[in-house]
Coordinates of N, CA, C and O in Angstrom, one line a residue:
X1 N -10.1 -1.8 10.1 CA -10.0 -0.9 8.9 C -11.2 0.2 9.1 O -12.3 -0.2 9.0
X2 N -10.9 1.3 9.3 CA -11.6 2.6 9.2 C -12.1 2.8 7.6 O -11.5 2.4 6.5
X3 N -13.5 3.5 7.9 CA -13.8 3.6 6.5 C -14.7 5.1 7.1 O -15.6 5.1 8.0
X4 N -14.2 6.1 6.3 CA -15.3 7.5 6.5 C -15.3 7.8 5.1 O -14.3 8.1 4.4
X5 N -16.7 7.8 4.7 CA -17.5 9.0 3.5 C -18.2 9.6 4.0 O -19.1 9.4 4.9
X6 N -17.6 11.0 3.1 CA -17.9 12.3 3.4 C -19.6 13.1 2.4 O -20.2 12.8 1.3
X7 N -19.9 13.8 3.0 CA -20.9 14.6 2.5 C -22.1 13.2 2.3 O -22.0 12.0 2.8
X8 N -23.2 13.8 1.6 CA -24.4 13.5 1.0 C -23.8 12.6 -0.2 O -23.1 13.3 -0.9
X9 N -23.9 11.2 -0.6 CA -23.7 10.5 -2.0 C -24.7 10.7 -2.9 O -24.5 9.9 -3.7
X10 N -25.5 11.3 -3.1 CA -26.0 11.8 -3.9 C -26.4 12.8 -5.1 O -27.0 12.8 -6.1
X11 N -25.4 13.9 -3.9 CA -25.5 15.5 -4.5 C -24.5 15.5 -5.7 O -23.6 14.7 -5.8
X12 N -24.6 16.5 -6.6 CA -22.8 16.0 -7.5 C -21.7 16.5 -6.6 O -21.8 17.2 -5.6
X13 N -20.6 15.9 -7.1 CA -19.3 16.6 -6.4 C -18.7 17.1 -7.5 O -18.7 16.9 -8.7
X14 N -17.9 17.9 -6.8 CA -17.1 19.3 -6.9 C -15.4 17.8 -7.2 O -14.9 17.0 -6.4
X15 N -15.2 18.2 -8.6 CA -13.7 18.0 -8.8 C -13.0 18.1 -7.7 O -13.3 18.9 -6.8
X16 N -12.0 17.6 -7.5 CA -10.8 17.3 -6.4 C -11.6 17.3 -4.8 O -11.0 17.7 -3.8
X17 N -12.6 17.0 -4.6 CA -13.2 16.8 -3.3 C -13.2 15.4 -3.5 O -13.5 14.5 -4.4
X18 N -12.5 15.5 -1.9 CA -12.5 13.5 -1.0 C -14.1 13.4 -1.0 O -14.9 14.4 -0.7
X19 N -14.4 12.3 -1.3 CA -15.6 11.3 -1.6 C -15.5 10.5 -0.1 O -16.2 10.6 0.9
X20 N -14.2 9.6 -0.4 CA -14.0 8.8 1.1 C -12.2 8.4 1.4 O -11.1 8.6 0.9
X21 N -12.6 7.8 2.4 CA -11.1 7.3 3.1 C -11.2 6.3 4.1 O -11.9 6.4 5.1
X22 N -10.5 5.4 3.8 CA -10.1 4.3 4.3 C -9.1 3.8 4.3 O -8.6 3.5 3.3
X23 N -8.2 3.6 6.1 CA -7.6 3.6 6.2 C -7.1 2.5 7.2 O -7.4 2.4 8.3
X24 N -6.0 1.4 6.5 CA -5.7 0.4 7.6 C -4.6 0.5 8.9 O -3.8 1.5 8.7
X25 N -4.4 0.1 9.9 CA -3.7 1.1 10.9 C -3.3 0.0 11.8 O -4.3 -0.5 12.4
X26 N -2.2 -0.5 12.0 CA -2.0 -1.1 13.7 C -0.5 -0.4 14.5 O 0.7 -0.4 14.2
X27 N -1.0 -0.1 15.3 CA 0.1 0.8 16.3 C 1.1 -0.4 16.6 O 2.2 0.0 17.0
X28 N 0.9 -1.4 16.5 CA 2.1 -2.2 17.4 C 2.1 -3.9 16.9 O 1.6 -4.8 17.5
X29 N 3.0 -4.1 15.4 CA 3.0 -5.1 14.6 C 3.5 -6.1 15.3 O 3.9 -6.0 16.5
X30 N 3.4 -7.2 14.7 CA 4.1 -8.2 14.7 C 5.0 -8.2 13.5 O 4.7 -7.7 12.4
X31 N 6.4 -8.9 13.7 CA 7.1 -8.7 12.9 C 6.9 -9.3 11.3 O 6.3 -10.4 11.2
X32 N 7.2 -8.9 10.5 CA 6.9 -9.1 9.0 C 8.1 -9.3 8.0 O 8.8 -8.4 7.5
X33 N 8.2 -10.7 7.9 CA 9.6 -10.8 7.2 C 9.9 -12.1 6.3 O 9.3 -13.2 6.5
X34 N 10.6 -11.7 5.6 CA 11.6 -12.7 4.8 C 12.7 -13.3 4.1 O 13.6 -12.5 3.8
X35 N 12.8 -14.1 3.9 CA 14.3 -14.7 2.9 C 14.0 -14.8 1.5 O 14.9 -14.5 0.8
X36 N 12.5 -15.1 0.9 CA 12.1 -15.4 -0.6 C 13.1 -13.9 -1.3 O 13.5 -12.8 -0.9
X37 N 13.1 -14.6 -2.4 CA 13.8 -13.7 -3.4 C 12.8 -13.4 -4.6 O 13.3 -13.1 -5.7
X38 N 11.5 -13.5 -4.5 CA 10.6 -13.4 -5.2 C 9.8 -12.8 -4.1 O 9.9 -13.0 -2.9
X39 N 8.8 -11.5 -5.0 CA 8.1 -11.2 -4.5 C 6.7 -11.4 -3.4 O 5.7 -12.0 -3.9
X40 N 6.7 -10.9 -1.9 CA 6.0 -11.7 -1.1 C 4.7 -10.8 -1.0 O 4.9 -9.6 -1.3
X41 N 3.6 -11.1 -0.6 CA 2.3 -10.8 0.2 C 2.7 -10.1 1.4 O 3.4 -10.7 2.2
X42 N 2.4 -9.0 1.6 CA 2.8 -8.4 3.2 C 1.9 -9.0 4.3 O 2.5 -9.5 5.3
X43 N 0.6 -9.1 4.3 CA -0.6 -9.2 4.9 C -1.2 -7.8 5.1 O -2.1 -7.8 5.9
X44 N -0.9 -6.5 4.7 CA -0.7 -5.1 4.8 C -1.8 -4.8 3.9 O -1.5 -4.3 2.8
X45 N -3.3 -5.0 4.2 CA -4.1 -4.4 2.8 C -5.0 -3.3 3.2 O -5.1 -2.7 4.3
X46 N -5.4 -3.1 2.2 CA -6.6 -2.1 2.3 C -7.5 -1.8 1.4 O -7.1 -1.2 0.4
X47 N -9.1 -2.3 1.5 CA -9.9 -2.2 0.1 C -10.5 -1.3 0.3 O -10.7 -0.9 1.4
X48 N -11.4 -0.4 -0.9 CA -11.9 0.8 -1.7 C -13.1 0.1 -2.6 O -12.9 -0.9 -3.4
X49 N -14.1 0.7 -2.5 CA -15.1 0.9 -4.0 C -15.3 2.2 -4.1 O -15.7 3.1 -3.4
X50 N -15.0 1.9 -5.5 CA -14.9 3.7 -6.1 C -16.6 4.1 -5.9 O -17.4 3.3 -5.4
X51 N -17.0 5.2 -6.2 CA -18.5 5.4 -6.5 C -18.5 6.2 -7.6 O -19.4 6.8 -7.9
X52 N -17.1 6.1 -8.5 CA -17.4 6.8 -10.2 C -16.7 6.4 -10.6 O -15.6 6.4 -10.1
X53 N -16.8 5.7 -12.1 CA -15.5 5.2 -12.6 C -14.8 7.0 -13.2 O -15.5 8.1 -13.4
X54 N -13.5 6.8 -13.2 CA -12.8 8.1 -13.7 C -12.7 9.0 -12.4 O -12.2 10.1 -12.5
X55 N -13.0 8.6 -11.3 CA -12.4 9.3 -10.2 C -11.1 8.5 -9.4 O -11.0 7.2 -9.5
X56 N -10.2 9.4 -8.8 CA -8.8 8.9 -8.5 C -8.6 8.5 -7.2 O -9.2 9.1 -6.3
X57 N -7.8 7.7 -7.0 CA -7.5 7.0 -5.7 C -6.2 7.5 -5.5 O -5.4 7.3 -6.4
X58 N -5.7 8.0 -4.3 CA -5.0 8.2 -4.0 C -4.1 6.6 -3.1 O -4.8 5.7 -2.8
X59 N -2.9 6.6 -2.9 CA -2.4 5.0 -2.3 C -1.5 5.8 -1.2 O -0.5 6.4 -1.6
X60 N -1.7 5.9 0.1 CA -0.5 5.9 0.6 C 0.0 4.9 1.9 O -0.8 4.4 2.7
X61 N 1.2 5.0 1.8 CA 1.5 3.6 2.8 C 3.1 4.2 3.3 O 4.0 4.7 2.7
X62 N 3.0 3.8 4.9 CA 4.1 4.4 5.5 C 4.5 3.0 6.1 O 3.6 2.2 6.6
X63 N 5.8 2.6 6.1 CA 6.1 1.8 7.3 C 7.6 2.4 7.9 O 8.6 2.6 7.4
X64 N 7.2 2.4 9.2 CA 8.6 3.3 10.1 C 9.7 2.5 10.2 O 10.7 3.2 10.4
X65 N 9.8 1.4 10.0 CA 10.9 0.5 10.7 C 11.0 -0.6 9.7 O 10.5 -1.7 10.0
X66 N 11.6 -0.4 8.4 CA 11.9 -1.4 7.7 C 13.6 -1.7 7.9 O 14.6 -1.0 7.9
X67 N 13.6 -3.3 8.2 CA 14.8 -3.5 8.8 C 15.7 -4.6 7.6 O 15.4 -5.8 7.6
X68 N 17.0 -3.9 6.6 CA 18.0 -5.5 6.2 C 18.7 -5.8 6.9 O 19.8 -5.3 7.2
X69 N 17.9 -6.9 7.4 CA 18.9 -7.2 9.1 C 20.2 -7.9 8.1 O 21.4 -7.5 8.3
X70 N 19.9 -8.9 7.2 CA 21.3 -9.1 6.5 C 21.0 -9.0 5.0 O 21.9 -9.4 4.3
X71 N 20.1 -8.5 4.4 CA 20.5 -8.4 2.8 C 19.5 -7.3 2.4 O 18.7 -7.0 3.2
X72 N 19.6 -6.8 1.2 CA 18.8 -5.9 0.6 C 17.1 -6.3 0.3 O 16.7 -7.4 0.0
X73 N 16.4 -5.1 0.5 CA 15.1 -5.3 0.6 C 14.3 -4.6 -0.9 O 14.6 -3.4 -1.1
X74 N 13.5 -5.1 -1.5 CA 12.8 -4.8 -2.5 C 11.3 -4.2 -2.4 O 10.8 -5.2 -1.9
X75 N 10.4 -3.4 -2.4 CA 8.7 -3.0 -2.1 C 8.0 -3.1 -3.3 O 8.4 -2.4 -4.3
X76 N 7.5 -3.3 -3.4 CA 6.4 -3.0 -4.4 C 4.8 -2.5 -4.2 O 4.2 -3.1 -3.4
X77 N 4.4 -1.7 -4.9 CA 2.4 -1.8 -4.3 C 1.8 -2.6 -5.5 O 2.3 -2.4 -6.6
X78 N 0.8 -3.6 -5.3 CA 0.6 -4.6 -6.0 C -0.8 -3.7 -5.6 O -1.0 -2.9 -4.8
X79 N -1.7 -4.6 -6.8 CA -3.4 -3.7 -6.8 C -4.0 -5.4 -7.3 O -3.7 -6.3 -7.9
X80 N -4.9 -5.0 -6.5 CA -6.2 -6.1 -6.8 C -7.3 -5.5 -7.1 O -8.0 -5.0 -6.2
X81 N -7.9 -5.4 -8.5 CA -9.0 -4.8 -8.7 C -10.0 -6.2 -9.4 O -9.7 -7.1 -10.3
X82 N -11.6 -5.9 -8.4 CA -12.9 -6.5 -8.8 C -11.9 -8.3 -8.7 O -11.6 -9.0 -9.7
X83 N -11.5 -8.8 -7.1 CA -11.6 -9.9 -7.2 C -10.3 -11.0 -8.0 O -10.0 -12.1 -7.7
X84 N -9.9 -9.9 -9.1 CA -9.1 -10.6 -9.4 C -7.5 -11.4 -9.4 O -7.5 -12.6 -9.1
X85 N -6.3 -10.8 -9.7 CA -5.2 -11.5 -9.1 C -4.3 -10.3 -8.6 O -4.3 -9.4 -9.4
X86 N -3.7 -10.1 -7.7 CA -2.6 -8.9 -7.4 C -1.7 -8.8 -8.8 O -1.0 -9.7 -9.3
X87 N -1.7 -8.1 -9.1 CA -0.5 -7.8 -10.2 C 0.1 -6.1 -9.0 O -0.5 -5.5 -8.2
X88 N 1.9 -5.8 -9.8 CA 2.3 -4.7 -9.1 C 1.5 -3.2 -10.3 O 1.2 -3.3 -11.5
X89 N 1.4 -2.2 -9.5 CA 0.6 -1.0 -9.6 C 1.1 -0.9 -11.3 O 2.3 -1.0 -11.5
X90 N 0.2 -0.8 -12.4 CA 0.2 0.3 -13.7 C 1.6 1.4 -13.1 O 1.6 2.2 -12.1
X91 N 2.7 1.1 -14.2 CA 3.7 2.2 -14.4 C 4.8 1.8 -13.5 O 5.9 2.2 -13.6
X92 N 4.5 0.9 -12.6 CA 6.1 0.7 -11.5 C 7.2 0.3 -12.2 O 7.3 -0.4 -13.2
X93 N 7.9 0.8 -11.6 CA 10.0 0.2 -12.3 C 10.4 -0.3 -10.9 O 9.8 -0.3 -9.9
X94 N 11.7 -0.7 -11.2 CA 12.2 -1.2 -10.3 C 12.2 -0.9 -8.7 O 12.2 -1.7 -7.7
X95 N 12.3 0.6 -8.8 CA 12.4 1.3 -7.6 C 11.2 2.0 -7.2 O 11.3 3.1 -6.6
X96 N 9.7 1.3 -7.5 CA 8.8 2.1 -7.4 C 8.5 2.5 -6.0 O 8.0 3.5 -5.6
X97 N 8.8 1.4 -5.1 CA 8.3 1.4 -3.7 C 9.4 2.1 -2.8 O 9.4 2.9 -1.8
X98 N 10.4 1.3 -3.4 CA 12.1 1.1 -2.9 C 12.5 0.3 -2.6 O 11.9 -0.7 -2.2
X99 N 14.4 0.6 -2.5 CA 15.0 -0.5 -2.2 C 15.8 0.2 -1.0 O 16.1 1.4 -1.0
X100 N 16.2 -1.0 0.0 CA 17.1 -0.6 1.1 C 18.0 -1.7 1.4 O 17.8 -2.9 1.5
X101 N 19.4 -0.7 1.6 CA 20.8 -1.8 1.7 C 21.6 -1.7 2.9 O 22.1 -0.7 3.5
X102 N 21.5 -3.2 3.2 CA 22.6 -2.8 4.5 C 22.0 -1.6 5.7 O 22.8 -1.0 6.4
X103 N 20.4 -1.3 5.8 CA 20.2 -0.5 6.8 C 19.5 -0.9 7.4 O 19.0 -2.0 7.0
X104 N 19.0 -0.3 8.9 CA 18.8 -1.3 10.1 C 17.2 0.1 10.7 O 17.4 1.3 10.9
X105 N 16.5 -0.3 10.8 CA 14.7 0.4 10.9 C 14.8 2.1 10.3 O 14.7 3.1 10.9
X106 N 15.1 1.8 8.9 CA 14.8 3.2 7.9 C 13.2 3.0 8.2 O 12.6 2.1 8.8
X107 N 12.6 4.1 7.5 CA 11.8 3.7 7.4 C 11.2 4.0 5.4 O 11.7 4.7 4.6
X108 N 10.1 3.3 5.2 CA 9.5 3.5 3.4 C 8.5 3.8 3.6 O 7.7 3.5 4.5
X109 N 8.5 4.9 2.2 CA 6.8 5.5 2.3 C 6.6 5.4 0.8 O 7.5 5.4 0.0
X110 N 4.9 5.3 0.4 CA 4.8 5.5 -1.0 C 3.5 6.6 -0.9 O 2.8 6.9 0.1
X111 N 3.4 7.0 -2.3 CA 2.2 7.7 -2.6 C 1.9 7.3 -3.9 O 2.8 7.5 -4.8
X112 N 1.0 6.8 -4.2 CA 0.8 6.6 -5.1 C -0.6 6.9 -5.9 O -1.5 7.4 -5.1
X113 N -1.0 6.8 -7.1 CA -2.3 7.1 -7.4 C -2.9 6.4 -8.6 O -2.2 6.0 -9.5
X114 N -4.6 6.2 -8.5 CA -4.4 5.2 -9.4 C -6.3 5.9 -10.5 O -7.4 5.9 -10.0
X115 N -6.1 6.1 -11.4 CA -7.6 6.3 -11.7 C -8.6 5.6 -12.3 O -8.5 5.4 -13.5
X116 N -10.0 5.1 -11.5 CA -10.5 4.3 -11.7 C -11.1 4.0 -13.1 O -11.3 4.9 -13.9
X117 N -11.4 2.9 -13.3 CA -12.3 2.7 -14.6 C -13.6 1.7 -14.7 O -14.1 1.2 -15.7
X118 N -13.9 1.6 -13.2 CA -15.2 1.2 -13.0 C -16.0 1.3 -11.9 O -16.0 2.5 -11.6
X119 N -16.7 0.7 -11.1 CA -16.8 0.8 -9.7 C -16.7 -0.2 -8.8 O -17.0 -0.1 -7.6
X120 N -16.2 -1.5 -9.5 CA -15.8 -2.5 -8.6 C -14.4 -2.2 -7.3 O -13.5 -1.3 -7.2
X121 N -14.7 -3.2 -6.5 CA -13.7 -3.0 -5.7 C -12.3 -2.9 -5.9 O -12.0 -3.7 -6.8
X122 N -11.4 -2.3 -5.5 CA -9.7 -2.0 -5.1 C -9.4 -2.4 -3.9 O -9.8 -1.9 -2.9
X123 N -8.5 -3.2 -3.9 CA -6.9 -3.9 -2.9 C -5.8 -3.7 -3.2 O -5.3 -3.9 -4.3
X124 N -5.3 -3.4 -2.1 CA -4.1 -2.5 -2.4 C -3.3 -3.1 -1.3 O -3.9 -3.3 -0.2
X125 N -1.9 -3.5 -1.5 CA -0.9 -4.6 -0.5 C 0.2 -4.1 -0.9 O 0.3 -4.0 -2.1
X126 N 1.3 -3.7 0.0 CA 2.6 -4.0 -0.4 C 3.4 -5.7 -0.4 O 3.3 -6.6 0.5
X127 N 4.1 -5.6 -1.8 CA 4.7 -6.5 -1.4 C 6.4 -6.4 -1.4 O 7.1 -5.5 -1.9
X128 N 7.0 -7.4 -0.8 CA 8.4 -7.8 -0.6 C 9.7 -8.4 -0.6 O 9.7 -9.2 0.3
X129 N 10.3 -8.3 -1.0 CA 11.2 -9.7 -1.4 C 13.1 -9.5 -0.7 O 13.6 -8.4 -0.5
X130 N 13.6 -10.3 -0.5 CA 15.4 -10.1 -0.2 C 15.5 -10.3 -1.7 O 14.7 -10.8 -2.5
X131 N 16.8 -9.7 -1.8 CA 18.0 -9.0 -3.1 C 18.8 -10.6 -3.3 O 18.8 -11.1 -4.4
X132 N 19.3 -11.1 -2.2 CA 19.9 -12.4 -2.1 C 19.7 -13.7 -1.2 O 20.5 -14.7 -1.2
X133 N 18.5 -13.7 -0.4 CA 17.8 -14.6 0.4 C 18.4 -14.5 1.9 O 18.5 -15.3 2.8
X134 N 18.6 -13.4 1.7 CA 19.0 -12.8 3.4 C 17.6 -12.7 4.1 O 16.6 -12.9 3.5
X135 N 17.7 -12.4 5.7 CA 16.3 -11.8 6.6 C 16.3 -10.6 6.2 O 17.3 -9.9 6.5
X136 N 15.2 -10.1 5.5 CA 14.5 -8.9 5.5 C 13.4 -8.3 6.5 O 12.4 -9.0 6.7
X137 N 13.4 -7.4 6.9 CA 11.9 -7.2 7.7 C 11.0 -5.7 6.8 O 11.3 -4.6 6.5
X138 N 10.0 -6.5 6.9 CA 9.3 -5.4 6.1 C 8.7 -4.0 7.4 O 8.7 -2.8 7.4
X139 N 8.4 -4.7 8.1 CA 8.0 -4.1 9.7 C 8.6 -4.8 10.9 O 8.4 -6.0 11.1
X140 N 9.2 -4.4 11.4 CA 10.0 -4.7 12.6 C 8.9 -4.8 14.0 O 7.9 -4.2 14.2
X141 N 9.6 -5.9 14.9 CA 8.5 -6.4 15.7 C 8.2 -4.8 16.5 O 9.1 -3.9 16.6
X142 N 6.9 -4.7 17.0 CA 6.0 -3.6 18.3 C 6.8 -2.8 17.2 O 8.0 -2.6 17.5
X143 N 6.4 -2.1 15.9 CA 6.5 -1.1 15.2 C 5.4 -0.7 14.5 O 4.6 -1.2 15.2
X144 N 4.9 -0.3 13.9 CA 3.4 0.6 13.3 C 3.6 0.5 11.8 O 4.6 0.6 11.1
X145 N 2.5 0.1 11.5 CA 2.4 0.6 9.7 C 0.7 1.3 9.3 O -0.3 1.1 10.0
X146 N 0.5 2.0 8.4 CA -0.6 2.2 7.7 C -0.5 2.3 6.7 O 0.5 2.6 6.0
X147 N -1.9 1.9 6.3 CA -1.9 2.4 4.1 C -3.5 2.6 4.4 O -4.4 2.0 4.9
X148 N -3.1 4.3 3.6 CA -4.6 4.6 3.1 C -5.2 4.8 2.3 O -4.4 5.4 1.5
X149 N -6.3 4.8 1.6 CA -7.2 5.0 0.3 C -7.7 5.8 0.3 O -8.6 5.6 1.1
X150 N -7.9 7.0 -0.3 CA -8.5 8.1 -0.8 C -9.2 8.4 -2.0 O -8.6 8.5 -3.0
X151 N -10.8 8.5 -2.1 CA -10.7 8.6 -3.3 C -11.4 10.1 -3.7 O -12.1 10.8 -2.8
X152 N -11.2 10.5 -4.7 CA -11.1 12.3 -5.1 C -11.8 12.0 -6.4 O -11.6 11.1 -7.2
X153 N -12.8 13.1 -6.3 CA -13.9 13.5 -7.6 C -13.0 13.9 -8.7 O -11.8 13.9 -8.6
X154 N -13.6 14.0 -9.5 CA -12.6 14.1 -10.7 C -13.7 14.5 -12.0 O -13.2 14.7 -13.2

């Protein structure tokens, strides 16, 4: 996991200026899948500490090769903040991450954003689930995923 902060932490910052970024990254997965019909843990994380409460995190997360090899697939971004339990992101509906049917390495992306309200730590996971207990793949084997953390003065 890459982690770059920018400028002097000291000086004030300027509204909408990146503070930092951290970014999780593997060129060439192992495959990532399942049958549960309940939402799963990807192993897909990425942690953040803010340095202001009330500044914004940006969430984004690409995976190229999501595969229903036989049933529909569910996403969600779940948040772990300061230690505590994953719950899915403030505001998601059904379709927050997405859903894919019957298709064979689409690929999903999210963007998401989240604004802080302390300076404890943030984890950030997708999670996943099959529609009817079919093989789903969340990443398809020697395929790439990232998710990155941004966070912006405010």
């Amino acid at each position: 996991m890459a982690l770059t902060k920018l400028n002097n932490q000291s000086r004030p910052r300027t509204a909408g200026e990146v503070i930092q970024v951290v970014r999780t990254y593997v060129a060439a997965s192992s495959v990532i899948e399942t049958t549960a019909q309940t939402f799963q843990a990807s192993g897909i994380t990425a942690s953040i500490t803010p340095t202001k409460s009330g500044n914004i995190i940006l969430v984004d997360c690409t995976l190229p090769m999501v595969d229903c090899e036989s049933d529909s697939i569910w996403i969600k971004m779940y948040q772990l903040i300061a230690g505590g339990s994953y719950a899915v992101m403030a505001g998601a509906q059904d379709y927050q991450m997405g859903i894919q049917s019957a298709s064979r390495w689409d690929p999903a992306v999210f963007g998401g954003s989240y604004t802080t309200t302390s300076t404890s730590q943030l984890t950030y996971q997708p999670y996943f689930r099959s529609s009817g207990g079919g093989n789903v793949r969340l990443v398809h084997d020697s395929s790439s995923y990232s998710l990155t953390l941004t966070e912006i003065a405010q």
